[in-house]
CSV table of C-alpha atoms in Angstrom, one decimal:
chain,number,residue,atom,x,y,z
O,30,MET,CA,24.1,59.0,-16.4
O,31,ILE,CA,23.9,58.5,-19.9
O,32,PHE,CA,27.3,59.3,-20.5
O,33,LYS,CA,28.6,56.1,-18.3
O,34,GLY,CA,27.6,53.6,-21.0
O,35,SER,CA,25.6,51.9,-22.5
O,36,ARG,CA,24.4,48.2,-23.6
O,37,GLY,CA,26.9,48.5,-26.7
O,38,LEU,CA,29.5,51.3,-25.0
O,39,GLU,CA,31.8,51.7,-22.2
O,40,VAL,CA,31.8,54.0,-19.9
O,41,GLY,CA,33.9,57.0,-21.5
O,42,GLU,CA,33.3,55.4,-25.0
O,43,LEU,CA,30.8,57.8,-26.5
O,44,ALA,CA,33.4,60.6,-25.6
O,45,ALA,CA,36.1,58.5,-27.1
O,46,VAL,CA,34.8,58.0,-30.5
O,47,ALA,CA,33.5,62.0,-30.5
O,48,GLU,CA,37.5,62.9,-30.3
O,49,GLU,CA,38.4,60.9,-32.4
O,50,ALA,CA,36.1,61.9,-35.3
O,51,GLY,CA,37.7,65.7,-34.0
O,52,GLY,CA,34.9,66.8,-32.5
O,53,ASP,CA,33.3,67.0,-28.1
O,54,VAL,CA,30.1,65.7,-26.9
O,55,ASN,CA,28.5,67.3,-24.0
O,56,ALA,CA,24.5,68.1,-22.1
O,57,TYR,CA,22.7,70.6,-20.3
O,58,THR,CA,19.2,71.1,-19.3
O,59,MET,CA,17.1,73.9,-19.8
O,60,SER,CA,13.7,74.8,-18.5
O,61,ASP,CA,11.6,72.8,-21.2
O,62,ALA,CA,14.1,70.0,-22.2
O,63,THR,CA,17.5,67.7,-22.0
O,64,TYR,CA,20.0,69.3,-25.0
O,65,TYR,CA,22.9,66.6,-25.5
O,66,HIS,CA,25.4,68.3,-28.6
O,67,LEU,CA,28.0,66.4,-30.4
O,68,THR,CA,30.7,68.2,-33.0
O,69,CYS,CA,32.8,65.9,-35.6
O,70,LEU,CA,34.2,66.0,-38.5
O,71,PRO,CA,32.1,65.4,-41.5
O,72,GLU,CA,33.7,62.1,-42.0
O,73,GLY,CA,32.9,60.1,-38.5
O,74,LEU,CA,29.2,61.7,-38.6
O,75,GLU,CA,28.2,58.3,-38.9
O,76,ARG,CA,29.7,56.7,-36.3
O,77,CYS,CA,29.2,59.6,-33.9
O,78,LEU,CA,25.3,60.1,-34.4
O,79,GLY,CA,25.3,56.0,-33.8
O,80,ALA,CA,27.1,55.9,-30.9
O,81,LEU,CA,25.3,59.4,-29.7
O,82,ALA,CA,21.5,57.2,-30.2
O,83,GLU,CA,23.2,53.7,-28.6
O,84,ALA,CA,23.8,56.3,-25.3
O,85,VAL,CA,20.1,57.7,-25.5
O,86,TRP,CA,17.9,55.4,-26.0
O,87,TRP,CA,19.7,52.3,-25.0
O,88,PRO,CA,22.0,54.0,-21.2
O,89,ARG,CA,23.1,51.1,-18.4
O,90,ILE,CA,21.8,52.2,-15.3
O,91,THR,CA,23.7,50.5,-12.5
O,92,ALA,CA,22.9,51.7,-8.8
O,93,ARG,CA,26.5,52.3,-8.4
O,94,ASP,CA,26.9,54.9,-11.0
O,95,VAL,CA,23.8,56.5,-9.7
O,96,GLU,CA,25.3,56.9,-6.5
O,97,THR,CA,28.7,58.4,-7.7
O,98,GLU,CA,26.2,60.8,-9.6
O,99,ARG,CA,24.3,61.4,-6.6
O,100,ARG,CA,27.2,63.0,-4.6
O,101,VAL,CA,28.0,65.7,-7.7
O,102,VAL,CA,24.7,66.8,-7.8
O,103,LEU,CA,24.6,67.1,-4.1
O,104,ALA,CA,27.6,69.5,-4.2
O,105,GLU,CA,26.5,71.4,-7.1
O,106,ILE,CA,23.2,71.8,-5.1
O,107,HIS,CA,24.7,72.3,-1.7
O,108,ARG,CA,27.2,76.1,-3.8
O,109,ALA,CA,24.0,77.0,-5.6
O,110,ASP,CA,22.8,77.2,-1.5
O,111,ASP,CA,25.6,79.3,-1.1
O,112,ASP,CA,24.9,81.6,-3.8
O,113,PRO,CA,22.8,84.5,-2.9
O,114,GLN,CA,21.5,85.3,-6.0
O,115,GLN,CA,20.5,81.1,-6.5
O,116,LEU,CA,18.8,81.3,-3.6
O,117,LEU,CA,16.5,84.4,-5.0
O,118,GLN,CA,15.6,83.1,-7.8
O,119,LYS,CA,15.0,80.1,-7.2
O,120,ARG,CA,13.0,81.3,-4.4
O,121,LEU,CA,10.9,83.3,-7.3
O,122,PHE,CA,10.8,81.5,-9.4
O,123,ARG,CA,8.3,79.0,-6.9
O,124,ARG,CA,6.3,81.6,-6.1
O,125,ALA,CA,6.0,83.2,-9.7
O,126,TYR,CA,4.8,79.6,-10.9
O,127,GLY,CA,3.9,77.3,-8.1
O,128,ARG,CA,5.6,74.6,-6.2
O,129,ARG,CA,3.8,72.3,-8.6
O,130,HIS,CA,4.8,73.9,-11.6
O,131,PRO,CA,7.4,72.6,-14.1
O,132,TYR,CA,9.5,76.3,-14.1
O,133,GLY,CA,8.3,76.5,-10.8
O,134,ARG,CA,11.1,73.6,-9.6
O,135,PRO,CA,15.0,74.3,-9.7
O,136,ILE,CA,16.4,72.2,-12.6
O,137,LEU,CA,19.0,70.6,-10.2
O,138,GLY,CA,16.3,69.6,-8.2
O,139,SER,CA,16.2,70.0,-3.8
O,140,ARG,CA,18.7,67.6,-1.3
O,141,SER,CA,15.6,65.6,-1.2
O,142,THR,CA,14.2,64.9,-3.8
O,143,VAL,CA,18.0,64.1,-4.9
O,144,ALA,CA,18.2,61.5,-1.5
O,145,GLY,CA,15.3,60.0,-3.1
O,146,LEU,CA,16.4,58.5,-7.2
O,147,ASP,CA,17.6,55.1,-7.2
O,148,ALA,CA,18.6,53.1,-10.5
O,149,ALA,CA,14.8,51.7,-10.6
O,150,ALA,CA,13.3,55.7,-10.6
O,151,LEU,CA,15.9,56.7,-13.3
O,152,ARG,CA,15.4,54.0,-15.4
O,153,ARG,CA,11.0,54.9,-15.5
O,154,HIS,CA,11.9,58.4,-16.1
O,155,HIS,CA,14.0,57.3,-19.3
O,156,ARG,CA,11.1,55.3,-20.4
O,157,ARG,CA,8.5,57.5,-20.3
O,158,CYS,CA,10.9,60.7,-21.5
O,159,TYR,CA,13.0,59.4,-23.9
O,160,ALA,CA,10.6,57.8,-26.4
O,161,PRO,CA,12.2,59.1,-29.5
O,162,ALA,CA,8.8,61.0,-30.4
O,163,GLY,CA,9.7,63.6,-28.2
O,164,ALA,CA,13.3,64.4,-29.7
O,165,VAL,CA,14.7,66.3,-31.5
O,166,VAL,CA,17.7,65.4,-34.7
O,167,ALA,CA,19.2,68.5,-35.8
O,168,LEU,CA,22.2,68.8,-37.8
O,169,ALA,CA,24.4,71.4,-39.4
O,170,GLY,CA,27.2,71.4,-41.6
O,171,ALA,CA,28.6,68.9,-44.3
O,172,VAL,CA,25.9,66.4,-43.9
O,173,SER,CA,23.8,64.1,-45.6
O,174,GLU,CA,20.2,64.4,-44.6
O,175,LYS,CA,19.7,61.3,-46.7
O,176,ARG,CA,21.9,59.1,-44.7
O,177,VAL,CA,21.0,60.4,-41.5
O,178,ARG,CA,17.9,59.5,-41.7
O,179,ALA,CA,18.3,56.5,-42.9
O,180,LEU,CA,21.2,55.3,-39.6
O,181,LEU,CA,18.4,56.5,-37.8
O,182,ALA,CA,15.7,54.4,-39.1
O,183,ARG,CA,18.0,51.2,-38.9
O,184,LYS,CA,19.3,52.4,-34.8
O,185,LEU,CA,15.9,52.9,-33.9
O,186,ALA,CA,13.8,50.1,-35.4
O,187,GLU,CA,15.2,48.3,-32.5
O,188,LEU,CA,12.3,50.3,-30.4
O,189,PRO,CA,8.9,49.4,-30.6
O,190,GLY,CA,6.9,52.7,-31.9
O,191,ALA,CA,10.0,54.7,-32.2
O,192,LEU,CA,9.5,55.9,-36.1
O,193,ALA,CA,5.9,55.8,-35.9
O,194,ARG,CA,4.6,59.8,-37.6
O,195,PRO,CA,2.3,61.9,-35.9
O,196,ALA,CA,-0.9,62.2,-37.2
O,197,ARG,CA,-0.3,66.3,-37.6
O,198,ARG,CA,2.9,68.2,-37.3
O,199,PRO,CA,2.3,70.1,-33.9
O,200,ALA,CA,2.4,73.9,-33.1
O,201,GLY,CA,5.2,73.1,-30.8
O,202,ARG,CA,6.1,70.1,-29.2
O,203,ILE,CA,5.9,71.0,-25.6
O,204,ALA,CA,2.9,71.4,-23.9
O,205,VAL,CA,3.0,73.9,-20.8
O,206,ALA,CA,0.5,74.2,-18.2
O,207,ARG,CA,-0.4,77.4,-16.0
O,208,PRO,CA,1.1,78.7,-13.4
O,209,SER,CA,-0.8,78.4,-9.9
O,210,PRO,CA,1.0,81.3,-8.3
O,211,GLU,CA,1.9,81.2,-4.8
O,212,GLY,CA,-0.5,84.3,-3.4
O,213,ARG,CA,-1.7,86.8,-5.2
O,214,GLY,CA,0.3,89.9,-6.7
O,215,PRO,CA,2.2,91.4,-6.4
O,216,ARG,CA,3.5,88.3,-4.1
O,217,ILE,CA,7.1,90.6,-2.0
O,218,PHE,CA,9.6,87.9,-0.1
O,219,SER,CA,12.5,89.0,1.3
O,220,LEU,CA,15.3,86.3,2.5
O,221,ARG,CA,18.5,86.8,4.7
O,222,GLY,CA,22.2,84.9,4.6
O,223,ARG,CA,25.3,85.3,3.9
O,224,SER,CA,26.3,88.3,1.3
O,225,GLY,CA,27.6,91.7,1.7
O,226,LEU,CA,25.2,93.6,-0.5
O,227,ALA,CA,21.2,93.4,-0.8
O,228,HIS,CA,20.1,91.0,-4.6
O,229,LEU,CA,16.8,92.6,-5.6
O,230,GLU,CA,14.9,90.8,-7.9
O,231,LEU,CA,11.5,92.1,-9.3
O,232,SER,CA,10.1,89.9,-12.2
O,233,PHE,CA,6.7,90.2,-14.0
O,234,ALA,CA,4.4,87.4,-15.6
O,235,VAL,CA,4.8,87.5,-19.9
O,236,PRO,CA,3.6,85.2,-22.2
O,237,PRO,CA,5.4,82.9,-24.2
O,238,VAL,CA,7.8,82.9,-26.9
O,239,THR,CA,5.5,82.5,-29.6
O,240,HIS,CA,3.6,85.5,-28.3
O,241,PRO,CA,3.6,88.7,-30.9
O,242,ASP,CA,4.5,90.8,-27.5
O,243,ALA,CA,7.8,88.8,-27.3
O,244,PRO,CA,9.9,90.5,-30.0
O,245,ALA,CA,9.1,93.5,-27.6
O,246,LEU,CA,9.8,92.1,-24.4
O,247,GLU,CA,12.8,91.2,-25.6
O,248,THR,CA,13.9,94.5,-27.0
O,249,LEU,CA,12.4,96.3,-23.8
O,250,ALA,CA,15.1,94.0,-21.6
O,251,LEU,CA,18.1,94.8,-23.5
O,252,ILE,CA,17.2,99.1,-23.9
O,253,LEU,CA,16.3,98.8,-20.2
O,254,GLY,CA,19.5,97.2,-18.2
O,255,MET,CA,21.5,95.1,-20.5
O,256,GLY,CA,25.3,96.5,-20.3
O,257,GLU,CA,26.7,99.5,-18.8
O,258,SER,CA,25.2,101.9,-22.4
O,259,SER,CA,21.6,100.8,-21.0
O,260,ARG,CA,19.3,103.0,-20.1
O,261,LEU,CA,18.9,102.0,-15.9
O,262,PHE,CA,22.4,101.3,-16.1
O,263,GLN,CA,23.4,104.9,-16.8
O,264,ARG,CA,20.6,106.4,-14.4
O,265,LEU,CA,21.0,104.2,-11.6
O,266,CYS,CA,25.0,103.3,-11.4
O,267,VAL,CA,26.4,106.5,-13.4
O,268,ASP,CA,24.1,109.4,-13.0
O,269,GLU,CA,22.7,108.8,-9.1
O,270,ALA,CA,25.5,105.9,-8.1
O,271,LEU,CA,22.3,104.7,-6.7
O,272,MET,CA,23.2,100.9,-7.7
O,273,HIS,CA,26.0,98.7,-7.4
O,274,ASP,CA,25.4,96.6,-10.8
O,275,VAL,CA,21.8,96.5,-12.5
O,276,SER,CA,20.7,94.0,-15.6
O,277,THR,CA,17.4,93.0,-16.9
O,278,ASP,CA,16.3,89.9,-18.7
O,279,VAL,CA,13.1,87.5,-19.8
O,280,PHE,CA,12.7,84.6,-19.7
O,281,LEU,CA,10.6,83.2,-22.7
O,282,SER,CA,10.3,79.4,-23.7
O,283,ALA,CA,7.4,76.8,-24.6
O,284,GLY,CA,5.3,78.7,-21.6
O,285,PRO,CA,4.6,81.6,-19.8
O,286,GLY,CA,7.9,83.6,-19.3
O,287,LEU,CA,9.4,86.1,-16.7
O,288,PHE,CA,10.5,90.0,-17.4
O,289,PHE,CA,13.1,90.5,-14.8
O,290,LEU,CA,14.0,93.6,-13.3
O,291,GLY,CA,16.9,94.1,-10.4
O,292,GLY,CA,20.6,94.1,-9.2
O,293,MET,CA,22.5,95.1,-6.5
O,294,VAL,CA,22.5,97.6,-4.1
O,295,ALA,CA,23.4,98.6,-0.5
O,296,PRO,CA,21.0,97.3,2.2
O,297,SER,CA,20.2,100.4,3.9
O,298,ARG,CA,19.0,101.6,0.5
O,299,THR,CA,17.0,98.7,-1.3
O,300,GLY,CA,13.6,100.2,-0.8
O,301,GLU,CA,15.2,103.6,-2.6
O,302,ALA,CA,16.2,101.2,-5.3
O,303,ALA,CA,13.4,99.1,-5.8
O,304,GLU,CA,10.8,102.1,-5.8
O,305,ALA,CA,13.5,103.6,-8.6
O,306,VAL,CA,13.7,100.3,-10.5
O,307,LEU,CA,9.7,100.5,-11.0
O,308,ARG,CA,9.4,104.2,-11.6
O,309,HIS,CA,12.1,104.4,-14.3
O,310,ALA,CA,10.4,101.2,-16.1
O,311,ARG,CA,7.2,102.2,-16.0
O,312,ALA,CA,8.2,105.1,-17.3
O,313,LEU,CA,9.2,103.8,-21.0
O,314,GLY,CA,5.6,102.9,-21.4
O,315,GLU,CA,4.7,105.9,-20.4
O,316,GLY,CA,6.0,109.1,-21.6
O,317,GLU,CA,10.2,108.2,-22.2
O,318,PRO,CA,9.6,105.9,-25.0
O,319,PRO,CA,13.2,104.6,-26.4
O,320,THR,CA,15.1,106.2,-28.3
O,321,ALA,CA,16.5,106.0,-32.2
O,322,GLU,CA,19.3,105.8,-30.7
O,323,GLU,CA,18.3,102.7,-28.3
O,324,MET,CA,16.6,101.1,-31.1
O,325,ASP,CA,19.6,100.4,-33.5
O,326,ARG,CA,21.9,100.1,-30.2
O,327,VAL,CA,19.6,96.6,-29.7
O,328,ARG,CA,18.7,96.1,-33.7
O,329,LEU,CA,23.0,95.9,-33.6
O,330,ASN,CA,23.4,93.6,-30.9
O,331,PHE,CA,20.3,91.3,-31.9
O,332,GLU,CA,22.4,91.4,-35.5
O,333,ALA,CA,25.7,90.2,-33.6
O,334,ASP,CA,24.2,87.5,-31.2
O,335,VAL,CA,22.6,85.5,-34.7
O,336,ALA,CA,26.2,85.8,-36.7
O,337,PHE,CA,27.9,84.4,-33.2
O,338,ARG,CA,25.9,81.5,-33.1
O,339,ALA,CA,26.0,81.3,-37.3
O,340,GLU,CA,30.1,81.0,-36.9
O,341,SER,CA,29.6,77.6,-35.6
O,342,ALA,CA,27.8,74.0,-37.0
O,343,GLY,CA,27.1,73.8,-33.3
O,344,GLY,CA,26.2,76.9,-32.8
O,345,ARG,CA,23.4,76.7,-35.9
O,346,ALA,CA,22.4,73.1,-35.1
O,347,ASN,CA,21.6,74.6,-31.4
O,348,VAL,CA,19.2,77.1,-33.0
O,349,LEU,CA,17.5,75.3,-35.0
O,350,ALA,CA,17.1,72.0,-32.5
O,351,HIS,CA,15.5,74.6,-29.9
O,352,SER,CA,13.9,76.3,-32.1
O,353,GLU,CA,11.9,73.4,-33.3
O,354,LEU,CA,11.3,71.8,-30.1
O,355,VAL,CA,9.9,75.1,-28.2
O,356,THR,CA,7.7,75.9,-31.6
O,357,GLY,CA,7.5,73.8,-33.8
O,358,ASP,CA,9.5,76.0,-36.4
O,359,PRO,CA,13.4,75.4,-37.3
O,360,ARG,CA,13.6,78.8,-38.6
O,361,PHE,CA,11.8,80.6,-35.6
O,362,ALA,CA,14.6,82.1,-34.2
O,363,GLU,CA,15.4,84.0,-37.7
O,364,ALA,CA,11.6,85.2,-37.8
O,365,PHE,CA,11.9,86.4,-34.7
O,366,LEU,CA,15.2,88.2,-35.4
O,367,HIS,CA,12.9,90.0,-38.1
O,368,LYS,CA,10.2,90.9,-35.6
O,369,VAL,CA,12.9,92.8,-33.7
O,370,ILE,CA,14.1,94.7,-36.2
O,371,ARG,CA,10.5,95.9,-37.7
O,372,LEU,CA,10.2,97.2,-34.2
O,373,ARG,CA,9.0,100.9,-33.6
O,374,PRO,CA,9.7,102.8,-30.1
O,375,ALA,CA,5.6,102.6,-29.8
O,376,ASP,CA,5.4,99.2,-29.9
O,377,VAL,CA,7.9,98.5,-27.4
O,378,ALA,CA,6.3,101.5,-24.9
O,379,ARG,CA,3.7,99.7,-25.2
O,380,ALA,CA,4.6,96.1,-24.3
O,381,ALA,CA,6.1,98.2,-21.0
O,382,ALA,CA,2.8,99.5,-20.2
O,383,ARG,CA,1.3,96.4,-20.7
O,384,TYR,CA,3.1,94.3,-18.8
O,385,LEU,CA,4.7,96.1,-16.0
O,386,ARG,CA,2.4,95.7,-13.7
O,387,PRO,CA,1.6,95.2,-10.2
O,388,ALA,CA,-0.7,91.8,-10.4
O,389,GLY,CA,1.7,90.2,-12.3
O,390,LEU,CA,4.7,91.5,-10.3
O,391,THR,CA,6.7,88.6,-8.3
O,392,GLY,CA,9.7,90.5,-6.5
O,393,GLY,CA,12.5,89.3,-3.5
O,394,VAL,CA,15.2,90.9,-2.1
O,395,PHE,CA,18.6,88.5,-0.5
O,396,LEU,CA,19.9,90.8,2.8
O,397,PRO,CA,22.9,90.2,4.4
O,398,ALA,CA,21.8,88.5,7.6
O,399,ASN,CA,23.7,90.3,10.1
O,400,GLY,CA,23.9,93.8,8.9
O,401,GLY,CA,22.3,97.2,7.2
O,402,GLY,CA,20.2,98.4,9.9
O,403,LYS,CA,16.1,97.5,10.1
O,404,SER,CA,14.4,100.6,9.4
O,405,GLY,CA,11.2,100.3,8.5
O,406,GLY,CA,11.1,101.6,5.1
O,407,GLY,CA,8.5,104.3,5.3
O,408,GLY,CA,10.3,106.7,3.2
O,409,THR,CA,12.2,106.9,0.1
O,410,GLY,CA,15.3,105.3,1.2
O,411,GLY,CA,13.3,102.4,2.2
O,412,GLY,CA,15.7,100.6,4.4
O,413,SER,CA,16.9,97.0,4.4
O,414,GLY,CA,13.3,95.6,6.4
O,415,GLY,CA,13.1,92.9,4.8
O,416,GLY,CA,9.6,92.0,2.8
O,417,ARG,CA,7.4,94.8,4.2
O,418,ALA,CA,9.9,97.5,3.5
O,419,LEU,CA,10.2,95.9,0.1
O,420,ARG,CA,6.4,95.9,-0.6
O,421,GLN,CA,6.1,99.3,0.7
O,422,ALA,CA,8.6,100.5,-2.1
O,423,VAL,CA,6.6,98.5,-4.4
O,424,ARG,CA,3.8,99.7,-3.8
O,425,ARG,CA,5.3,103.5,-4.1
O,426,GLY,CA,6.7,102.8,-7.3
O,427,PHE,CA,3.1,102.1,-8.5
O,428,LEU,CA,1.7,105.8,-7.7
O,429,PRO,CA,1.0,107.8,-10.9
O,430,LEU,CA,4.2,108.9,-12.2
O,431,GLU,CA,3.4,112.5,-12.6
O,432,THR,CA,2.2,113.0,-8.5
O,433,GLY,CA,4.9,110.5,-7.2
O,434,ALA,CA,8.1,111.6,-8.6
O,435,VAL,CA,11.0,111.6,-5.6
O,436,SER,CA,12.7,115.1,-6.9
O,437,GLU,CA,15.9,114.9,-7.3
O,438,ALA,CA,16.5,117.0,-3.9
O,439,GLY,CA,15.8,114.3,-2.0
O,440,ALA,CA,16.9,111.9,-0.4
O,441,GLY,CA,18.6,110.1,-2.6
O,442,GLY,CA,16.7,111.1,-5.8
O,443,VAL,CA,15.1,108.6,-8.3
O,444,ALA,CA,17.2,105.6,-9.9
O,445,VAL,CA,16.3,102.9,-11.9
O,446,ALA,CA,17.4,99.0,-11.9
O,447,GLY,CA,17.7,95.6,-13.8
O,448,GLY,CA,17.4,91.8,-12.8
O,449,ARG,CA,18.1,88.8,-14.8
O,450,PRO,CA,16.7,85.3,-14.6
O,451,ALA,CA,20.2,82.1,-14.0
O,452,ALA,CA,17.3,79.5,-11.7
O,453,SER,CA,15.5,78.2,-14.9
O,454,GLY,CA,18.7,78.4,-17.3
O,455,LYS,CA,20.9,76.2,-18.4
O,456,ALA,CA,21.7,74.2,-15.5
O,457,LYS,CA,24.2,71.3,-15.9
O,458,GLU,CA,26.8,70.7,-18.5
C-alpha cells in the first residue's frame, strides 16, 4: 500500500521518480522489520529521498486499493500452501515459538487475517508501527549526511514528535518476547500432502544474533550442510546415498533463533535419515570437531559474502540498516565477520554440544499423501509412519554415540542431513 500513492504522490510516481534518477525502489518484509530500499544517482538523492519519505509516512490507503492488494496476497498464500517446504516450515515455526509469538506467525499472514484486513485496520497499523522513532535510515555512496539530515528534518517536522530523540541510545531497537513453544521438547509432528519425496526439518532453539555463540552457530551451519562440499552432504548424498538433498541454516535475528537440519529423502527412509542427521551433527560436538580445511572454507565463504554485499552501495546500506535496527550497532556485521575468522574448532564443537539437544528440538516431516508405505519405524529404516516414526528415530538419534552407532553392514548405514528455514525469511518483494 505504500506504493499506491500518498498525499503528494500519484500511484506509480515514486517508482517513476527513482527511474528518472537512474535507479529503482522496492520493499520486503522479514521477521523483525519491513525494509524499503531505493537506489539512484547521487544528483537525484534529495528528490528520491523526499519522495520515499512522502510515501512511507503519508500513504494514501483506500478501500479500493486494499481490495486489489488483498487478492494479490491471498494468491501468494495459496501458492505457499502448495509448497511442501513452506507448509512444513510454517508449522515448525509455530510449534517452536508458539502461535502468539511474532516469529510463530507467517509473514504473509493467514487467509483469515488477510481477508479481515480493511483500510481502517491498515491505517491503525501504520499509525502504531510507522513512527519515525522506530525507523532507521541508512545511506551509502556519494552522499552528504548533513544534507540528508536537513532534508529529513524539514520533511518530518510535519509529524508531531517525529524528531524527538530518545533519552539514551538503545542496545537494540527491537524487543522480542521469549518463545512459548507448543509442548515440551522434543516437539515432533508430521504433515501429508502432494509431494513425491519426504521433506524433513529438524530445528534447535538457539540465542539471538548478539549472543557470543552466534558466530560459532553460523560456522556450524556452514560446515554441516551448506553446499556440496559440506560434511553432511558428502556423507549423506555421496557416501551413503541416503538423502536426495541436504542443507543446513541458522535463523539469527533480534530474538531467539533456530538452527536447522533437514533435506529431502525417499519416504520409506525418513526415519533412517532423521536418525543419521542427528547422530552425525552431534558427532561434530562429541569427537569429530571441524577440520582445519573446513574452518578455512567457512572463513573464505564469509569473506566472499561480505565482499559481494560491499560491491554495491545498496548492499552496503542494507547491511548497515539491518545491523543498526537489530543490534543498535551499524558496524555489527563487520565485527561478526572478525569473530568468525578468529573462531577455533573447539569453539564450534562446543556450540554443537551445547545446542543440539532434545529439549530444544522441534522437528517435522512432510510425507506424500498416497504412498511410501506406512511402516511403524521401529528399525533403523524408520519407514514413513509420520510423527510416531519420526519421534522414534529422534530418540535413537540421541542415543550415546559409542553404543547406538549403526554399523555399515546394517540397513542403509548411517548418514547425515541438513535443512534450511525460509518461512521466516524474506516474504514479499
